[in-house]
PDB file of C-alpha atoms and ligand atoms in Angstrom:
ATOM      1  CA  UNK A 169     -38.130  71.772  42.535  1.00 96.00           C
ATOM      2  CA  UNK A 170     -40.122  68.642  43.457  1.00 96.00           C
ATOM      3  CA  UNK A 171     -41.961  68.997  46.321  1.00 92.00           C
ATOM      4  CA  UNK A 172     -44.176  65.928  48.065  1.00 90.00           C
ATOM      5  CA  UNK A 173     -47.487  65.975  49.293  1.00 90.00           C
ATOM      6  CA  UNK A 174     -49.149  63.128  51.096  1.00 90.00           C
ATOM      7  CA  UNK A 175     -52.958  62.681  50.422  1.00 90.00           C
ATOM      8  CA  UNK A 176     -53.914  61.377  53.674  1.00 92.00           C
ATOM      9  CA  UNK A 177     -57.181  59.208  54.039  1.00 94.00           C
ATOM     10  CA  UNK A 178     -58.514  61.623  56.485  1.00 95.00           C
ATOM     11  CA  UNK A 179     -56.190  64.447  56.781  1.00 92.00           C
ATOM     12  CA  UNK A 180     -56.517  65.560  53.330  1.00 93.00           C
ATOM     13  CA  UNK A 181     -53.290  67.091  51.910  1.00 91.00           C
ATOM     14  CA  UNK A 182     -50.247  67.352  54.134  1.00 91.00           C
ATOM     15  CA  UNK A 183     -46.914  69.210  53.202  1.00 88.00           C
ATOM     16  CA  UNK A 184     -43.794  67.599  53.115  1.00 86.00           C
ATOM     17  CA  UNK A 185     -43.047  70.253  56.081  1.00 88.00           C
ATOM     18  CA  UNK A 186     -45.009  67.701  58.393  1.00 90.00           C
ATOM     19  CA  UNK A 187     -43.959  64.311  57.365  1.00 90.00           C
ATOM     20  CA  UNK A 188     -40.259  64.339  56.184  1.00 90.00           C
ATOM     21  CA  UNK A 189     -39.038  64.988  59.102  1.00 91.00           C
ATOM     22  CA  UNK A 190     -40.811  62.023  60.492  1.00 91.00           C
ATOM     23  CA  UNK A 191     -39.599  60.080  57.334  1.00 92.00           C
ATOM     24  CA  UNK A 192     -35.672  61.096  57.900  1.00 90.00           C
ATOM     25  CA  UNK A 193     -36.174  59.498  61.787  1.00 91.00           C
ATOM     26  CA  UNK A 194     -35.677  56.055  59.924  1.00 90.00           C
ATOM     27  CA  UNK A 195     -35.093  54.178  56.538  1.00 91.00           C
ATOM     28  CA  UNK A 196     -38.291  55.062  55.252  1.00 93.00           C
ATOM     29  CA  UNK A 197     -37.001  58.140  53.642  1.00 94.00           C
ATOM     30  CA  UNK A 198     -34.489  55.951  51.502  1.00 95.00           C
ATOM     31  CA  UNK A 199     -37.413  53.930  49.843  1.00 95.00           C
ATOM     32  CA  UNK A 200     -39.792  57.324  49.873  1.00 95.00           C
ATOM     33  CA  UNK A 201     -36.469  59.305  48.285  1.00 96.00           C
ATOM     34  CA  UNK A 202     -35.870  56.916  45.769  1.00 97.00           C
ATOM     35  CA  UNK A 203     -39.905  56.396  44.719  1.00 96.00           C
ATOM     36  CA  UNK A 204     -39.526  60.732  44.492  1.00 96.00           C
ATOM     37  CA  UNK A 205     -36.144  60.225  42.207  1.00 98.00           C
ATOM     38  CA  UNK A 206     -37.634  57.678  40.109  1.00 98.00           C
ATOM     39  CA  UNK A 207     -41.407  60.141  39.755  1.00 97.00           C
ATOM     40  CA  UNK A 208     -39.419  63.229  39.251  1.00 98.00           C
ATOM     41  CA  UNK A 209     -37.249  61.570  36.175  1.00 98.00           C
ATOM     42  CA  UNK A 210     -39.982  60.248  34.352  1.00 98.00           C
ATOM     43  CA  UNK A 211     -41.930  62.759  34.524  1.00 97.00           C
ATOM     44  CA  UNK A 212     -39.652  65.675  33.209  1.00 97.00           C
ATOM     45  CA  UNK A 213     -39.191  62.918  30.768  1.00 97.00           C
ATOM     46  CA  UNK A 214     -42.904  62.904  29.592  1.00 96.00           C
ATOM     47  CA  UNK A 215     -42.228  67.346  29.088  1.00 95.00           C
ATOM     48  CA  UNK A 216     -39.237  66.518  27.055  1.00 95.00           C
ATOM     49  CA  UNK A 217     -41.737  64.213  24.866  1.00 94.00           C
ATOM     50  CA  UNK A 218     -44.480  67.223  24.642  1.00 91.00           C
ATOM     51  CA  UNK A 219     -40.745  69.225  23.212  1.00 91.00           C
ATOM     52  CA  UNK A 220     -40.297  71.407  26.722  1.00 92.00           C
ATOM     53  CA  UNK A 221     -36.908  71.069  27.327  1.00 91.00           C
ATOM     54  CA  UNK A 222     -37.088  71.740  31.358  1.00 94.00           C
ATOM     55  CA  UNK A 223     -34.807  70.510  34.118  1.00 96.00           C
ATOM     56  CA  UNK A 224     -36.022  69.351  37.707  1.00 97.00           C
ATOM     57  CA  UNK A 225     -34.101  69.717  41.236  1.00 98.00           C
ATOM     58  CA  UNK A 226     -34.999  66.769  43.753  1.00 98.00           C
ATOM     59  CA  UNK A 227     -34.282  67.196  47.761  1.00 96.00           C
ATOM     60  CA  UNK A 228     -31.818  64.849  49.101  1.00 96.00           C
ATOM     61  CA  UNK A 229     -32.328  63.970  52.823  1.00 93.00           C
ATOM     62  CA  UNK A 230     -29.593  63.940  55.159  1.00 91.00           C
ATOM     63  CA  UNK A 231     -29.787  59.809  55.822  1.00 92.00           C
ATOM     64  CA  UNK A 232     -30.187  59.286  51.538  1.00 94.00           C
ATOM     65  CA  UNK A 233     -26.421  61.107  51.653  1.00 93.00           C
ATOM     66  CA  UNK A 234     -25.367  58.452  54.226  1.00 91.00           C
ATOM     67  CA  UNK A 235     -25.135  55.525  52.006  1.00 92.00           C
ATOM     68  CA  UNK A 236     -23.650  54.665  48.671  1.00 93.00           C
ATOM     69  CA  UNK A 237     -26.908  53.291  47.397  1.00 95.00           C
ATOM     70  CA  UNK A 238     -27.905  56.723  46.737  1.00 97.00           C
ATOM     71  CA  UNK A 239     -25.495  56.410  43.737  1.00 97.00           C
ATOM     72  CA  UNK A 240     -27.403  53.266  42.382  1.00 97.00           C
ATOM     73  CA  UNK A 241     -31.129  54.665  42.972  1.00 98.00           C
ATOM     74  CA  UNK A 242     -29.912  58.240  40.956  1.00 98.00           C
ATOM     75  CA  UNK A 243     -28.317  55.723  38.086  1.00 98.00           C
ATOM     76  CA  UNK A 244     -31.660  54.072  38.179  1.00 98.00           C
ATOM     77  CA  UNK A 245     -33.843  56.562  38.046  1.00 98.00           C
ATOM     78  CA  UNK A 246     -32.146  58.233  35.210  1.00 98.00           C
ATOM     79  CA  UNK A 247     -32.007  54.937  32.785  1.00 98.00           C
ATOM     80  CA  UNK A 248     -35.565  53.656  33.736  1.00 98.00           C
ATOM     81  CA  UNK A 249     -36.653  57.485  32.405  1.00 98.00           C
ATOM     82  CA  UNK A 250     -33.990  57.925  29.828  1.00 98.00           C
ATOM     83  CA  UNK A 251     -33.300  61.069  30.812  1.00 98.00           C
ATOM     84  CA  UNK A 252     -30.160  63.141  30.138  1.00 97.00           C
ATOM     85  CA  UNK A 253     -28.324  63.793  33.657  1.00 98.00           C
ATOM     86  CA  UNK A 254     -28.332  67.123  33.319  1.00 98.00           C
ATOM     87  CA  UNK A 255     -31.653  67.540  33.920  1.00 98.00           C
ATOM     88  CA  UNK A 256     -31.530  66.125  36.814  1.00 98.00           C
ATOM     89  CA  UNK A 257     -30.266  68.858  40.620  1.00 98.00           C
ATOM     90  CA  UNK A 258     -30.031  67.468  43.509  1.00 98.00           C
ATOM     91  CA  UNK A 259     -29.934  69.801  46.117  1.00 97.00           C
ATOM     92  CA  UNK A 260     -28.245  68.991  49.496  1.00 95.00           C
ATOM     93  CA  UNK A 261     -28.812  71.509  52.805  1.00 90.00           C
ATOM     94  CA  UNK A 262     -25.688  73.120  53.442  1.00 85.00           C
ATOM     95  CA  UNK A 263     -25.568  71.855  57.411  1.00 84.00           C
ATOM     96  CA  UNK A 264     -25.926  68.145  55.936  1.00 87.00           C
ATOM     97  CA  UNK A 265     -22.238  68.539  54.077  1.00 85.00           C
ATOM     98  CA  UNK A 266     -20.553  69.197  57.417  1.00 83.00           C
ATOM     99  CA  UNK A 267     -21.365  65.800  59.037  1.00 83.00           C
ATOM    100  CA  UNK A 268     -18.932  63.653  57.929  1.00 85.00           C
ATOM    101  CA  UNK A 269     -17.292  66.025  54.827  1.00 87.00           C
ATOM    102  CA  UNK A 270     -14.638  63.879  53.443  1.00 89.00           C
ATOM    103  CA  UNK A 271     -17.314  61.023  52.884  1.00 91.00           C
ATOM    104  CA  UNK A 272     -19.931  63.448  51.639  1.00 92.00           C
ATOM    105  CA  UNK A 273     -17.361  64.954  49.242  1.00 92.00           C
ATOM    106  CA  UNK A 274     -16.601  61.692  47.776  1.00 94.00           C
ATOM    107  CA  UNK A 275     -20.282  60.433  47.360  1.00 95.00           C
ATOM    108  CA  UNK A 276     -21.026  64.233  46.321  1.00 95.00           C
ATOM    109  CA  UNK A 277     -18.239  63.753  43.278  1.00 96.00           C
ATOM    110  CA  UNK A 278     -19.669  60.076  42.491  1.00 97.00           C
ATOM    111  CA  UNK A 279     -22.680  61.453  41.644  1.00 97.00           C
ATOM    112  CA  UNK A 280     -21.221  64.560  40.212  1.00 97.00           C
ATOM    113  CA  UNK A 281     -19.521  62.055  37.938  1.00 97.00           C
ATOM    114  CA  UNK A 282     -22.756  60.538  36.473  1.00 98.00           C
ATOM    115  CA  UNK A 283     -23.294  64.133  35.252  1.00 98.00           C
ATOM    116  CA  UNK A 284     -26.545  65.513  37.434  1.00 98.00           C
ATOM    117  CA  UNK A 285     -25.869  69.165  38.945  1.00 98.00           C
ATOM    118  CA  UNK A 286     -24.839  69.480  42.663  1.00 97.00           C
ATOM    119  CA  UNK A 287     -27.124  72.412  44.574  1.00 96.00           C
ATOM    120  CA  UNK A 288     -26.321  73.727  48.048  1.00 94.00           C
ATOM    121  CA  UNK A 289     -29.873  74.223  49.746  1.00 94.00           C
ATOM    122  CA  UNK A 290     -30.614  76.974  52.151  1.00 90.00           C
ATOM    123  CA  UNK A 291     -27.126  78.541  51.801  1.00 89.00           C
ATOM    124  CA  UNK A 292     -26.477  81.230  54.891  1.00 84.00           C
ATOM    125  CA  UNK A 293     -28.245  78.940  57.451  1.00 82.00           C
ATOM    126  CA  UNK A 294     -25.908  76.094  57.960  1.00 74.00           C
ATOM    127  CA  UNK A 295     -22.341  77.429  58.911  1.00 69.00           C
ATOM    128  CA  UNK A 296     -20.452  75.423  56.647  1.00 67.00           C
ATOM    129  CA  UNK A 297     -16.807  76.043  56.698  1.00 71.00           C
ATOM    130  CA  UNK A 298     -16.060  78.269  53.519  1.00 74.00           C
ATOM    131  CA  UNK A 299     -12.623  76.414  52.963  1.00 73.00           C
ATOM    132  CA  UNK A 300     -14.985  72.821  52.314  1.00 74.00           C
ATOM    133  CA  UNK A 301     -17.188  74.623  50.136  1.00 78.00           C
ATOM    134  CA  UNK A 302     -14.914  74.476  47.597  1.00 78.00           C
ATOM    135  CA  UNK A 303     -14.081  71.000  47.863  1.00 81.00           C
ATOM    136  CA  UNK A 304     -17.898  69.894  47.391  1.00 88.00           C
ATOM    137  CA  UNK A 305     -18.650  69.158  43.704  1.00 91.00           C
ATOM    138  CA  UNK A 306     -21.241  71.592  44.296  1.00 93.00           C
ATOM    139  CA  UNK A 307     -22.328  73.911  41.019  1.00 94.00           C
ATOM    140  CA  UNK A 308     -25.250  75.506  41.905  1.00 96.00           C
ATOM    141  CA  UNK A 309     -25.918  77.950  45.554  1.00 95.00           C
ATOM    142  CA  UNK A 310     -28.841  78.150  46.641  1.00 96.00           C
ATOM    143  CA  UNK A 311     -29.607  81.102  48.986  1.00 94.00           C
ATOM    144  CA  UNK A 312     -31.996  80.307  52.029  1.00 93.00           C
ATOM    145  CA  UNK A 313     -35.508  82.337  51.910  1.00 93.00           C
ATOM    146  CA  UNK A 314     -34.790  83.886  55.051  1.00 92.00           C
ATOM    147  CA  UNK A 315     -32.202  86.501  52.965  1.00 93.00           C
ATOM    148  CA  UNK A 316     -34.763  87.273  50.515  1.00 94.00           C
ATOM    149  CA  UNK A 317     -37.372  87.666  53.550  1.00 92.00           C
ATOM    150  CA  UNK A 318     -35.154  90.412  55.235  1.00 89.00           C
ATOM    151  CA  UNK A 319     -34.151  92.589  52.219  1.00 86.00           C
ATOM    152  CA  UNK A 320     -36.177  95.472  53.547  1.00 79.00           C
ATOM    153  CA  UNK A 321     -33.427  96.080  56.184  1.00 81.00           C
ATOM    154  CA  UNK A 322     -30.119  97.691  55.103  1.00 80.00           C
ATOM    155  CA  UNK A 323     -28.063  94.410  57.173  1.00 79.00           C
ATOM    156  CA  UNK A 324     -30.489  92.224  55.352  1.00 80.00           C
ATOM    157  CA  UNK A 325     -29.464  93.361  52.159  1.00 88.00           C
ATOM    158  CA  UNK A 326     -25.895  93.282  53.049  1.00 89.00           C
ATOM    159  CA  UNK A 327     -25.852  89.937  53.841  1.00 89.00           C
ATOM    160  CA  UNK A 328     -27.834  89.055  50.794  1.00 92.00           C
ATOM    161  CA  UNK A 329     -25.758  90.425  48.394  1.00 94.00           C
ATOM    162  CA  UNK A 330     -22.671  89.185  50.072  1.00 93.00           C
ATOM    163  CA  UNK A 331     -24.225  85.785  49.536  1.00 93.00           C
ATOM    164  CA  UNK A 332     -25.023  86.514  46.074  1.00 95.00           C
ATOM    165  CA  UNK A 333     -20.977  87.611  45.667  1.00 95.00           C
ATOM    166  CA  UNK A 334     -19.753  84.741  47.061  1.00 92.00           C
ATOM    167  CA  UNK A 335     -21.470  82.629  45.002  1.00 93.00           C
ATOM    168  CA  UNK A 336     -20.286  84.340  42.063  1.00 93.00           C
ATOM    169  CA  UNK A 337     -16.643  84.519  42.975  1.00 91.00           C
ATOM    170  CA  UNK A 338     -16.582  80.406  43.766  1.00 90.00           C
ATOM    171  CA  UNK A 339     -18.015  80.650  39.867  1.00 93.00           C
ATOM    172  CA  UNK A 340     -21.641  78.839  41.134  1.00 95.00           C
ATOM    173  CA  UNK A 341     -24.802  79.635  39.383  1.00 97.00           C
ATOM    174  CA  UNK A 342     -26.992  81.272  42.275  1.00 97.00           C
ATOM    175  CA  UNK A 343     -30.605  80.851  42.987  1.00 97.00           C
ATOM    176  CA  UNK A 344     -32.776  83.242  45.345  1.00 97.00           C
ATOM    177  CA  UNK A 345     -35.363  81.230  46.963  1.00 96.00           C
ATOM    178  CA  UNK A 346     -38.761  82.735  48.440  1.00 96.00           C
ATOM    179  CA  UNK A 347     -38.821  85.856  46.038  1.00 97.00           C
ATOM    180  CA  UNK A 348     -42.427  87.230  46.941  1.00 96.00           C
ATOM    181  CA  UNK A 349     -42.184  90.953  45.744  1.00 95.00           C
ATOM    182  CA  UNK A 350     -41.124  92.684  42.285  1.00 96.00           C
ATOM    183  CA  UNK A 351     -38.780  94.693  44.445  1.00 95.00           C
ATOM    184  CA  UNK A 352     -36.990  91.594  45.704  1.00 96.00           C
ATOM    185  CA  UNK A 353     -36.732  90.582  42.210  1.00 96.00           C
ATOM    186  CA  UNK A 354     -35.637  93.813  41.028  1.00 96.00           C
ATOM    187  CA  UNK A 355     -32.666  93.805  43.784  1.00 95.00           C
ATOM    188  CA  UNK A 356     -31.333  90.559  43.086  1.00 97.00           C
ATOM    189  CA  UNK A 357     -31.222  91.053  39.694  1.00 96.00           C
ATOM    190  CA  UNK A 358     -29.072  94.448  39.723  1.00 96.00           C
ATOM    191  CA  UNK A 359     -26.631  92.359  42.178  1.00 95.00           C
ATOM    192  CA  UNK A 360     -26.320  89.643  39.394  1.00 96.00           C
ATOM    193  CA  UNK A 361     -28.503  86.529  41.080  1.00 97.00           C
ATOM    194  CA  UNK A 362     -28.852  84.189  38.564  1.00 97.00           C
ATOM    195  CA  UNK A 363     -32.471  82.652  39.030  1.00 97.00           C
ATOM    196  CA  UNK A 364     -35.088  83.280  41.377  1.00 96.00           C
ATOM    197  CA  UNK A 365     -37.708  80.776  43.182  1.00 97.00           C
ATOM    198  CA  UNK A 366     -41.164  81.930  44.612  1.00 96.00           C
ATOM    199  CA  UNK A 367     -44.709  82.864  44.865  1.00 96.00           C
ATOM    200  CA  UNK A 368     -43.649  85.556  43.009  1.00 96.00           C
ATOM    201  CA  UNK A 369     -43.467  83.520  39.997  1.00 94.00           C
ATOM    202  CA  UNK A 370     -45.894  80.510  41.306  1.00 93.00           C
ATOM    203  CA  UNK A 371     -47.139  78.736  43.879  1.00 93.00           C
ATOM    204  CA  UNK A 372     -46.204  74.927  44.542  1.00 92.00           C
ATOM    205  CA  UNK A 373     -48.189  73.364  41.287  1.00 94.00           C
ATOM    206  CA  UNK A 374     -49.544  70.141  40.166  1.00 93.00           C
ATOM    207  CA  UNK A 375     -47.602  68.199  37.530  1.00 93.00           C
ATOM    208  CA  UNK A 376     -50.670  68.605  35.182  1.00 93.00           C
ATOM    209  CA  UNK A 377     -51.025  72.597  35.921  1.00 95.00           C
ATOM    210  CA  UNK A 378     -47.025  72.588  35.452  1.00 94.00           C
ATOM    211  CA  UNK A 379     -47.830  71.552  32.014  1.00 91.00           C
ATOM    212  CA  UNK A 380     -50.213  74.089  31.454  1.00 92.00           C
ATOM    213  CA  UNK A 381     -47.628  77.012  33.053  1.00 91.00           C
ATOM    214  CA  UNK A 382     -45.297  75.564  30.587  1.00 89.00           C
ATOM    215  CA  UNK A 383     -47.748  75.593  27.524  1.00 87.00           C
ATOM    216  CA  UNK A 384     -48.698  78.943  28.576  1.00 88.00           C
ATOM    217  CA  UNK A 385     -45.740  81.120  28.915  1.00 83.00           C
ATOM    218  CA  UNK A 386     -44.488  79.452  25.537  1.00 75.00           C
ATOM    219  CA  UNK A 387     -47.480  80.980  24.049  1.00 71.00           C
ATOM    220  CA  UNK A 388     -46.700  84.458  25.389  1.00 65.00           C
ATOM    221  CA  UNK A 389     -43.019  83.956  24.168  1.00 60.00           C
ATOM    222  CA  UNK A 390     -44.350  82.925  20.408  1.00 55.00           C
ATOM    223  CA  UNK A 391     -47.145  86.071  20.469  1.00 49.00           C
ATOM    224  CA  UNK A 392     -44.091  88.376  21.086  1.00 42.00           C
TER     225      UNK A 392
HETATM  226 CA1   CA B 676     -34.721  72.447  48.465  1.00 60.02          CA
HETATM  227 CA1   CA B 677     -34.322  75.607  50.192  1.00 60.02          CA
END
């Protein structure tokens, strides 16, 4: 998942926690969104040149879904890299495909149709009416952190692997997001979760250490 950082003059490093949010307040987030689209393409497409076949998921703001242009900057970014769409998630919050659905389906299924994978983002937290679900292009769920976070309690884990079974029965490949602990891992993986995100696997990494994760863990698969 591509995350932004901002390397402030005199702030140092700030998380995209801090300034998206101020970004999505206005237009800004269209030209930032598209400059992230365009980064994350071309660079998956410089790991497909080093023969690391990987895939990257890009966050799509609320205000990004509210225009057709959207459509154009994902075509755009795709040819200028010369990547293969499906490579390419975009991952939309679950709350933002309740604002105006009909509309959102449609753009959802345009850019569905150039052949990048649909994600539903922090699944659980945004009350999205379970009869729309299915008419979102959507093929991947993504289940919010806060599931994973509350696995130690028995109603945690009930609503987890409820999550993780309705996911499955609308035939969606299902990511757990915020693993931390091997038990967490362990769980979802006897209830059938299909990949896992977290600091259990990595913290948020460079491009460059990417790379070297990549190079890496190849190694240990050839030494085996
Ligand atoms: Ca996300
Ligand atoms: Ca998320």
């Amino acid at each position: 998942e591509a995350l932004r950082r901002w390397r402030h003059p005199s702030r140092g490093v700030v998380g995209p926690v801090e300034f998206i949010p101020v970004l999505e307040c206005s237009d800004l987030i269209i030209d930032v969104g598209r400059f992230v689209l365009t980064e994350a393409c071309r660079q998956v497409k410089a790991w497909h040149d080093l023969g690391h076949a990987v895939g990257v998921s890009v966050n799509v703001a609320a205000r990004q879904l509210h225009y057709d242009v959207l459509i154009d900057h994902v075509r755009e970014a795709l040819g200028a890299a010369a990547l293969g769409p499906g490579y390419l998630t975009l991952e939309v919050t679950e709350s933002m495909l309740m604002v105006d659905p009909k509309v959102t389906a449609q753009r959802l299924s345009a850019l569905a149709a150039l052949g990048v994978h649909i994600a539903i983002d922090d699944f659980g937290t945004g009350y999205a009416s379970l009869s729309y679900l299915r008419e979102f292009p959507a093929d991947i769920l993504k289940i919010d952190r806060s599931f994973v976070a509350h696995l130690a309690t028995s109603a945690g884990t009930n609503f987890l692997d409820a999550l993780v079974g309705l996911g499955k029965t609308l035939g969606l490949l299902t990511i757990a997001e915020g693993i931390e602990e091997g038990s967490q891992l362990t769980h979802l993986k006897h209830q059938g979760c299909d990949l896992g995100q977290g600091f259990l696997f990595s913290k948020p990494l460079s491009p460059e250490e990417i790379g070297e994760l990549i190079r890496s863990s190849r190694r240990l698969v050839g030494a085996r």
